[in-house]
């Protein structure tokens, strides 16, 4: 895939599909006998389901989790035989989508259970039970009341009983052990129903959380939430094109708020990616780096809406030249480094990458 120069956007986003497939296989190997699903909500964490889902299917993935029914519709078109679970709340409004596209709701409240049955049910649902995150899911009491009503459980015929970790990326947090113990007891209320608790961090950190199905997301897309324990390969490379290089005299400033002041005769490259493309504005305040040909270059001042300034004084002019591409995220500048510099998590960086990039796959 390539785009002619005259229509070329300011940046390009390259997805390494072989790395995505390899990461799924790595997580499947860690998951052992448990089945390994894939969380592909938010357009596969911003990578685009159209490329991610076929790749994951080819790697062997058979079960997908999305947030919204509309996302499930897109995944169904790509994966006719997969099990597709919709994590976001079930409402009667979306009932026709569930039926037409064979989506499985993740039911997490008595109201959702009542509505699902009243709407005529459909595919076997998942039961979501809260084990301590206090976000979605049946409470302990609600789960016990449901389990005490075998006719209701039989009418639901759940295919999965699941819960979600609050702190799996902090393995020492005491809430993890609490959730693992609570979930073990809760799933026992529904004998014979497969169980699922672990996300990426959970499946790697806590073998006892793997149960029958693991649900990794972020590690598939190249970030290790445990900071070095999961051997994932980077999947995303983000590059921006240099559109102008200028000389800046000592004492002159660069960009809004005069955030960078040249301490020496400087050369500043302007690239055409900014915070409107999901490249966080705060990176220019927090001393982030980009790279060119594997050499790190500091940001020079604040990121603008469509533009970012880089200090290329130490880079040969023949390298940092108009039309050249600069790495914003990639082999030299890891996704996790950018997330840390932006005081956020890689999930937010990936899902914020906007629609203006040329999107390539390798
Ligand atoms: C997003 C999500 C996952 C995947 O989590 P990662 O931390 O990205 O591995 C798993 N389960 C649920 C319920 C989720 O919402």
CSV table of C-alpha atoms and ligand atoms in Angstrom, one decimal:
chain,number,residue,atom,x,y,z
A,1,UNK,CA,0.0,0.0,0.0
A,2,UNK,CA,1.2,3.5,-0.8
A,3,UNK,CA,-0.2,6.9,-1.4
A,4,UNK,CA,1.0,9.3,-4.1
A,5,UNK,CA,3.0,12.2,-2.7
A,6,UNK,CA,0.6,15.0,-3.7
A,7,UNK,CA,-2.1,13.4,-1.5
A,8,UNK,CA,0.2,12.2,1.2
A,9,UNK,CA,-0.8,13.1,4.7
A,10,UNK,CA,1.6,14.5,7.2
A,11,UNK,CA,2.3,11.2,8.9
A,12,UNK,CA,2.2,7.5,8.4
A,13,UNK,CA,1.2,4.7,10.7
A,14,UNK,CA,2.6,1.3,10.0
A,15,UNK,CA,1.1,-1.9,11.5
A,16,UNK,CA,3.4,-4.9,11.6
A,17,UNK,CA,0.9,-7.7,11.1
A,18,UNK,CA,3.5,-10.5,11.6
A,19,UNK,CA,4.3,-9.0,15.0
A,20,UNK,CA,0.6,-8.8,15.9
A,21,UNK,CA,0.2,-12.5,15.0
A,22,UNK,CA,3.4,-13.4,16.9
A,23,UNK,CA,2.2,-11.6,20.0
A,24,UNK,CA,-1.1,-13.5,19.9
A,25,UNK,CA,0.8,-16.8,19.6
A,26,UNK,CA,3.1,-15.7,22.5
A,27,UNK,CA,0.1,-14.9,24.7
A,28,UNK,CA,-1.6,-18.2,23.7
A,29,UNK,CA,1.5,-20.1,24.6
A,30,UNK,CA,1.6,-18.4,28.0
A,31,UNK,CA,-2.1,-19.1,28.4
A,32,UNK,CA,-1.4,-22.8,28.2
A,33,UNK,CA,-4.5,-24.9,27.9
A,34,UNK,CA,-6.8,-21.9,28.3
A,35,UNK,CA,-8.2,-20.5,25.0
A,36,UNK,CA,-6.8,-17.1,24.1
A,37,UNK,CA,-9.3,-14.5,22.9
A,38,UNK,CA,-8.5,-11.0,21.7
A,39,UNK,CA,-9.9,-7.6,22.9
A,40,UNK,CA,-10.5,-5.6,19.7
A,41,UNK,CA,-12.6,-2.9,21.1
A,42,UNK,CA,-12.0,0.7,20.0
A,43,UNK,CA,-11.1,-0.5,16.5
A,44,UNK,CA,-8.5,-2.9,17.8
A,45,UNK,CA,-7.0,-0.2,20.1
A,46,UNK,CA,-6.8,2.2,17.2
A,47,UNK,CA,-5.0,-0.2,14.9
A,48,UNK,CA,-8.1,-0.9,12.7
A,49,UNK,CA,-10.1,-4.1,13.0
A,50,UNK,CA,-10.0,-4.5,9.2
A,51,UNK,CA,-6.4,-5.5,9.4
A,52,UNK,CA,-6.2,-6.8,13.0
A,53,UNK,CA,-9.1,-9.2,13.0
A,54,UNK,CA,-8.1,-11.2,9.8
A,55,UNK,CA,-4.5,-11.4,11.2
A,56,UNK,CA,-5.7,-12.7,14.6
A,57,UNK,CA,-8.0,-15.2,12.9
A,58,UNK,CA,-5.1,-16.5,10.8
A,59,UNK,CA,-3.0,-16.8,14.0
A,60,UNK,CA,-5.7,-19.0,15.5
A,61,UNK,CA,-7.9,-16.6,17.5
A,62,UNK,CA,-11.6,-17.6,17.6
A,63,UNK,CA,-13.1,-15.3,20.2
A,64,UNK,CA,-13.2,-11.5,20.2
A,65,UNK,CA,-14.3,-8.9,22.7
A,66,UNK,CA,-15.6,-5.5,21.6
A,67,UNK,CA,-17.2,-2.6,23.6
A,68,UNK,CA,-20.1,-1.8,21.5
A,69,UNK,CA,-22.6,-3.7,19.4
A,70,UNK,CA,-21.8,-1.6,16.4
A,71,UNK,CA,-18.1,-2.7,16.8
A,72,UNK,CA,-19.3,-6.3,16.9
A,73,UNK,CA,-21.1,-5.8,13.6
A,74,UNK,CA,-17.8,-4.8,12.0
A,75,UNK,CA,-16.0,-7.8,13.5
A,76,UNK,CA,-18.7,-10.2,12.4
A,77,UNK,CA,-18.3,-9.1,8.8
A,78,UNK,CA,-14.6,-10.1,9.1
A,79,UNK,CA,-15.0,-13.2,11.2
A,80,UNK,CA,-18.1,-15.1,10.2
A,81,UNK,CA,-17.5,-18.1,12.5
A,82,UNK,CA,-16.0,-16.4,15.6
A,83,UNK,CA,-17.6,-15.9,19.0
A,84,UNK,CA,-18.0,-12.1,19.5
A,85,UNK,CA,-18.7,-10.8,23.0
A,86,UNK,CA,-20.0,-7.2,23.5
A,87,UNK,CA,-18.6,-5.8,26.8
A,88,UNK,CA,-20.7,-2.6,26.9
A,89,UNK,CA,-24.1,-2.7,28.5
A,90,UNK,CA,-27.0,-4.5,26.8
A,91,UNK,CA,-30.0,-2.4,25.9
A,92,UNK,CA,-33.1,-3.4,24.1
A,93,UNK,CA,-32.2,-0.7,21.5
A,94,UNK,CA,-29.4,-2.8,20.2
A,95,UNK,CA,-31.3,-6.1,20.3
A,96,UNK,CA,-31.7,-6.3,16.5
A,97,UNK,CA,-27.9,-6.1,16.0
A,98,UNK,CA,-27.3,-8.9,18.4
A,99,UNK,CA,-29.7,-11.2,16.5
A,100,UNK,CA,-28.8,-10.2,13.0
A,101,UNK,CA,-25.0,-10.5,13.6
A,102,UNK,CA,-25.0,-13.3,16.2
A,103,UNK,CA,-23.4,-11.2,18.9
A,104,UNK,CA,-23.1,-12.4,22.5
A,105,UNK,CA,-23.9,-9.9,25.2
A,106,UNK,CA,-21.9,-9.6,28.3
A,107,UNK,CA,-24.7,-9.4,30.9
A,108,UNK,CA,-23.7,-7.6,34.0
A,109,UNK,CA,-26.9,-6.6,35.9
A,110,UNK,CA,-30.3,-8.1,36.7
A,111,UNK,CA,-31.9,-5.5,34.4
A,112,UNK,CA,-29.8,-6.6,31.5
A,113,UNK,CA,-30.6,-10.3,32.1
A,114,UNK,CA,-34.3,-9.5,32.2
A,115,UNK,CA,-34.1,-7.4,29.0
A,116,UNK,CA,-32.1,-10.1,27.2
A,117,UNK,CA,-34.6,-12.8,28.0
A,118,UNK,CA,-37.6,-10.5,27.3
A,119,UNK,CA,-36.0,-9.7,23.9
A,120,UNK,CA,-36.0,-13.4,23.1
A,121,UNK,CA,-32.3,-14.0,23.9
A,122,UNK,CA,-30.2,-15.4,21.1
A,123,UNK,CA,-26.5,-16.4,21.1
A,124,UNK,CA,-25.4,-17.7,24.5
A,125,UNK,CA,-24.3,-14.7,26.6
A,126,UNK,CA,-21.5,-14.2,29.1
A,127,UNK,CA,-22.3,-13.4,32.7
A,128,UNK,CA,-20.1,-10.6,34.0
A,129,UNK,CA,-19.6,-10.7,37.8
A,130,UNK,CA,-17.8,-7.9,39.6
A,131,UNK,CA,-15.0,-9.2,41.7
A,132,UNK,CA,-13.7,-5.8,42.9
A,133,UNK,CA,-13.3,-3.2,40.2
A,134,UNK,CA,-16.8,-1.9,40.8
A,135,UNK,CA,-17.4,-0.9,37.3
A,136,UNK,CA,-19.6,-3.4,35.4
A,137,UNK,CA,-20.9,-6.7,36.5
A,138,UNK,CA,-23.3,-8.5,38.9
A,139,UNK,CA,-22.6,-7.9,42.6
A,140,UNK,CA,-21.7,-10.9,44.7
A,141,UNK,CA,-25.3,-10.9,46.1
A,142,UNK,CA,-26.8,-10.7,42.6
A,143,UNK,CA,-24.6,-13.5,41.4
A,144,UNK,CA,-25.6,-15.7,44.3
A,145,UNK,CA,-29.3,-14.9,43.8
A,146,UNK,CA,-29.0,-15.9,40.1
A,147,UNK,CA,-27.1,-19.1,40.9
A,148,UNK,CA,-30.0,-20.0,43.4
A,149,UNK,CA,-32.4,-19.8,40.5
A,150,UNK,CA,-31.5,-22.8,38.2
A,151,UNK,CA,-34.4,-22.2,35.9
A,152,UNK,CA,-33.2,-18.7,35.2
A,153,UNK,CA,-29.6,-19.9,34.6
A,154,UNK,CA,-30.9,-22.6,32.3
A,155,UNK,CA,-32.9,-20.0,30.3
A,156,UNK,CA,-29.8,-17.9,30.0
A,157,UNK,CA,-27.6,-20.8,29.1
A,158,UNK,CA,-24.4,-18.7,29.6
A,159,UNK,CA,-21.4,-19.6,27.5
A,160,UNK,CA,-19.0,-17.8,29.8
A,161,UNK,CA,-18.7,-16.4,33.3
A,162,UNK,CA,-16.2,-13.6,33.6
A,163,UNK,CA,-14.8,-10.8,35.7
A,164,UNK,CA,-12.2,-8.1,35.2
A,165,UNK,CA,-9.0,-7.1,37.1
A,166,UNK,CA,-8.6,-3.6,38.4
A,167,UNK,CA,-4.8,-3.8,39.1
A,168,UNK,CA,-3.3,-6.6,37.1
A,169,UNK,CA,-0.5,-4.3,35.8
A,170,UNK,CA,0.5,-3.8,39.4
A,171,UNK,CA,1.0,-7.5,40.4
A,172,UNK,CA,1.8,-6.7,44.1
A,173,UNK,CA,-1.4,-4.8,44.6
A,174,UNK,CA,-3.4,-6.7,47.3
A,175,UNK,CA,-6.6,-6.4,45.3
A,176,UNK,CA,-5.4,-8.9,42.8
A,177,UNK,CA,-5.4,-11.8,45.3
A,178,UNK,CA,-8.8,-10.7,46.5
A,179,UNK,CA,-10.2,-10.7,43.0
A,180,UNK,CA,-8.7,-14.1,42.1
A,181,UNK,CA,-10.1,-15.7,45.3
A,182,UNK,CA,-13.5,-14.1,44.8
A,183,UNK,CA,-13.7,-15.1,41.2
A,184,UNK,CA,-12.7,-18.7,42.0
A,185,UNK,CA,-15.7,-18.9,44.4
A,186,UNK,CA,-18.1,-17.1,42.0
A,187,UNK,CA,-17.4,-19.2,39.0
A,188,UNK,CA,-18.0,-22.3,41.2
A,189,UNK,CA,-21.6,-21.1,41.5
A,190,UNK,CA,-22.0,-21.9,37.8
A,191,UNK,CA,-20.7,-25.4,37.4
A,192,UNK,CA,-19.8,-26.4,33.8
A,193,UNK,CA,-19.7,-22.8,32.5
A,194,UNK,CA,-16.3,-21.8,31.2
A,195,UNK,CA,-14.6,-19.0,33.1
A,196,UNK,CA,-12.5,-16.0,32.1
A,197,UNK,CA,-10.7,-13.4,34.3
A,198,UNK,CA,-7.3,-12.5,32.9
A,199,UNK,CA,-6.4,-9.6,30.6
A,200,UNK,CA,-2.8,-9.2,29.3
A,201,UNK,CA,-1.2,-8.5,32.6
A,202,UNK,CA,-3.3,-10.9,34.5
A,203,UNK,CA,-2.6,-13.9,32.2
A,204,UNK,CA,1.2,-13.3,32.5
A,205,UNK,CA,1.3,-12.4,36.2
A,206,UNK,CA,-1.2,-14.8,37.7
A,207,UNK,CA,-1.4,-18.4,36.3
A,208,UNK,CA,-4.4,-19.1,38.5
A,209,UNK,CA,-6.3,-16.4,36.7
A,210,UNK,CA,-6.2,-18.1,33.3
A,211,UNK,CA,-9.2,-20.4,33.8
A,212,UNK,CA,-10.7,-21.4,30.5
A,213,UNK,CA,-10.3,-18.2,28.4
A,214,UNK,CA,-7.8,-15.3,28.5
A,215,UNK,CA,-8.7,-11.9,27.1
A,216,UNK,CA,-5.5,-10.0,26.2
A,217,UNK,CA,-5.7,-6.6,24.5
A,218,UNK,CA,-2.7,-4.3,24.9
A,219,UNK,CA,0.0,-6.9,24.8
A,220,UNK,CA,-1.3,-8.0,21.3
A,221,UNK,CA,-0.6,-4.5,20.2
A,222,UNK,CA,2.9,-4.3,21.3
A,223,UNK,CA,3.0,-3.0,24.9
A,224,UNK,CA,4.0,-5.1,27.9
A,225,UNK,CA,1.9,-3.9,30.8
A,226,UNK,CA,4.3,-5.7,33.2
A,227,UNK,CA,7.3,-3.7,31.8
A,228,UNK,CA,9.5,-6.5,30.5
A,229,UNK,CA,7.9,-9.8,31.6
A,230,UNK,CA,5.9,-10.5,28.4
A,231,UNK,CA,8.1,-10.9,25.3
A,232,UNK,CA,5.9,-8.9,22.9
A,233,UNK,CA,7.1,-7.4,19.7
A,234,UNK,CA,6.4,-3.8,18.8
A,235,UNK,CA,3.5,-3.5,16.3
A,236,UNK,CA,3.1,0.2,15.7
A,237,UNK,CA,5.4,2.6,14.0
A,238,UNK,CA,4.4,6.2,13.8
A,239,UNK,CA,6.3,8.6,11.5
A,240,UNK,CA,5.9,12.2,10.6
A,241,UNK,CA,7.2,14.0,7.5
A,242,UNK,CA,9.5,17.0,7.8
A,243,UNK,CA,7.9,19.9,5.9
A,244,UNK,CA,10.4,22.6,6.7
A,245,UNK,CA,13.9,23.0,8.3
A,246,UNK,CA,14.9,26.4,9.7
A,247,UNK,CA,17.9,27.9,11.4
A,248,UNK,CA,17.2,29.5,14.8
A,249,UNK,CA,19.7,31.9,16.4
A,250,UNK,CA,20.6,31.7,20.1
A,251,UNK,CA,18.0,33.4,22.2
A,252,UNK,CA,15.2,33.0,19.7
A,253,UNK,CA,12.2,30.9,20.7
A,254,UNK,CA,10.2,28.2,18.9
A,255,UNK,CA,6.5,27.6,19.0
A,256,UNK,CA,3.5,28.6,21.1
A,257,UNK,CA,4.4,30.1,24.5
A,258,UNK,CA,8.0,30.4,23.4
A,259,UNK,CA,8.4,27.0,25.0
A,260,UNK,CA,11.8,26.3,23.5
A,261,UNK,CA,14.7,28.9,23.5
A,262,UNK,CA,17.7,28.1,21.4
A,263,UNK,CA,20.8,28.0,23.6
A,264,UNK,CA,23.1,27.7,20.5
A,265,UNK,CA,22.7,28.2,16.8
A,266,UNK,CA,20.0,25.6,16.1
A,267,UNK,CA,18.4,23.8,13.3
A,268,UNK,CA,14.7,23.1,13.8
A,269,UNK,CA,12.7,20.6,11.8
A,270,UNK,CA,8.9,21.0,11.6
A,271,UNK,CA,6.9,17.9,11.0
A,272,UNK,CA,3.3,17.7,10.0
A,273,UNK,CA,1.8,15.8,12.9
A,274,UNK,CA,0.3,17.4,16.0
A,275,UNK,CA,-2.0,16.9,18.9
A,276,UNK,CA,-5.0,16.7,16.5
A,277,UNK,CA,-3.3,13.4,15.4
A,278,UNK,CA,-3.2,12.1,18.9
A,279,UNK,CA,0.4,13.1,19.5
A,280,UNK,CA,0.0,14.6,22.9
A,281,UNK,CA,0.7,18.3,23.4
A,282,UNK,CA,2.3,17.6,26.7
A,283,UNK,CA,5.2,15.7,25.1
A,284,UNK,CA,6.7,19.0,24.2
A,285,UNK,CA,6.6,20.2,27.8
A,286,UNK,CA,7.9,16.9,29.3
A,287,UNK,CA,11.1,16.6,27.2
A,288,UNK,CA,10.1,13.8,24.9
A,289,UNK,CA,12.2,12.6,22.0
A,290,UNK,CA,11.6,11.5,18.4
A,291,UNK,CA,14.2,9.9,16.2
A,292,UNK,CA,15.7,10.0,12.8
A,293,UNK,CA,17.6,7.1,11.3
A,294,UNK,CA,17.9,5.7,14.8
A,295,UNK,CA,19.2,8.8,16.4
A,296,UNK,CA,17.2,10.4,19.2
A,297,UNK,CA,16.1,14.1,18.7
A,298,UNK,CA,14.4,16.2,21.3
A,299,UNK,CA,11.2,18.0,20.7
A,300,UNK,CA,11.6,21.7,20.6
A,301,UNK,CA,8.7,23.4,22.4
A,302,UNK,CA,5.1,22.6,22.5
A,303,UNK,CA,3.3,20.3,20.1
A,304,UNK,CA,0.8,22.3,18.0
A,305,UNK,CA,-2.5,21.1,16.5
A,306,UNK,CA,-0.9,20.0,13.2
A,307,UNK,CA,2.8,20.5,13.7
A,308,UNK,CA,5.7,19.5,15.9
A,309,UNK,CA,9.1,21.1,16.1
A,310,UNK,CA,12.2,19.0,16.6
A,311,UNK,CA,15.8,20.0,17.4
A,312,UNK,CA,17.9,18.5,14.6
A,313,UNK,CA,21.0,20.6,15.2
A,314,UNK,CA,23.1,17.4,15.9
A,315,UNK,CA,21.8,15.6,12.8
A,316,UNK,CA,23.5,15.9,9.4
A,317,UNK,CA,21.4,18.3,7.2
A,318,UNK,CA,21.3,15.6,4.5
A,319,UNK,CA,19.5,13.4,6.9
A,320,UNK,CA,17.1,15.9,8.6
A,321,UNK,CA,15.8,17.3,5.3
A,322,UNK,CA,12.5,18.3,3.9
A,323,UNK,CA,10.5,15.3,2.9
A,324,UNK,CA,12.3,12.9,5.3
A,325,UNK,CA,10.3,10.9,7.8
A,326,UNK,CA,10.9,11.2,11.5
A,327,UNK,CA,10.1,8.3,13.9
A,328,UNK,CA,7.6,9.4,16.6
A,329,UNK,CA,6.9,5.8,17.9
A,330,UNK,CA,8.8,2.8,16.7
A,331,UNK,CA,12.0,0.8,17.3
A,332,UNK,CA,14.0,3.8,18.7
A,333,UNK,CA,11.2,5.5,20.6
A,334,UNK,CA,9.0,2.8,22.2
A,335,UNK,CA,5.3,3.2,22.6
A,336,UNK,CA,5.7,2.8,26.3
A,337,UNK,CA,8.3,5.6,26.5
A,338,UNK,CA,5.9,8.0,24.7
A,339,UNK,CA,3.0,7.0,27.0
A,340,UNK,CA,5.2,7.6,30.1
A,341,UNK,CA,6.4,11.0,28.8
A,342,UNK,CA,2.8,11.9,28.2
A,343,UNK,CA,1.8,10.9,31.7
A,344,UNK,CA,-0.6,8.3,30.4
A,345,UNK,CA,-0.8,4.7,29.3
A,346,UNK,CA,-0.1,3.1,25.9
A,347,UNK,CA,-3.8,2.3,25.6
A,348,UNK,CA,-4.7,6.0,25.4
A,349,UNK,CA,-1.9,6.8,23.0
A,350,UNK,CA,-2.9,4.1,20.5
A,351,UNK,CA,-6.7,4.7,20.7
A,352,UNK,CA,-6.1,8.5,20.2
A,353,UNK,CA,-4.1,8.2,17.0
A,354,UNK,CA,-6.3,10.1,14.6
A,355,UNK,CA,-7.7,9.5,11.1
A,356,UNK,CA,-5.2,11.7,9.2
A,357,UNK,CA,-2.4,9.2,8.9
A,358,UNK,CA,-1.5,7.2,5.8
A,359,UNK,CA,-2.0,3.7,7.1
A,360,UNK,CA,0.3,1.0,6.0
A,361,UNK,CA,0.8,-2.7,6.9
A,362,UNK,CA,3.9,-4.8,6.7
B,1,LIG,C1,-10.1,-4.1,27.5
B,1,LIG,C2,-10.4,-5.4,28.2
B,1,LIG,C3,-9.6,-6.5,28.2
B,1,LIG,C4,-8.2,-6.4,27.6
B,1,LIG,O1,-7.3,-5.7,28.6
B,1,LIG,P1,-5.8,-5.5,28.3
B,1,LIG,O2,-5.3,-4.8,29.6
B,1,LIG,O3,-5.7,-4.6,27.1
B,1,LIG,O4,-5.1,-6.8,28.0
B,1,LIG,C5,-10.0,-7.6,28.8
B,1,LIG,N1,-11.2,-7.7,29.5
B,1,LIG,C6,-12.0,-6.6,29.5
B,1,LIG,C7,-13.3,-6.7,30.2
B,1,LIG,C8,-11.7,-5.4,28.9
B,1,LIG,O5,-12.5,-4.4,29.0
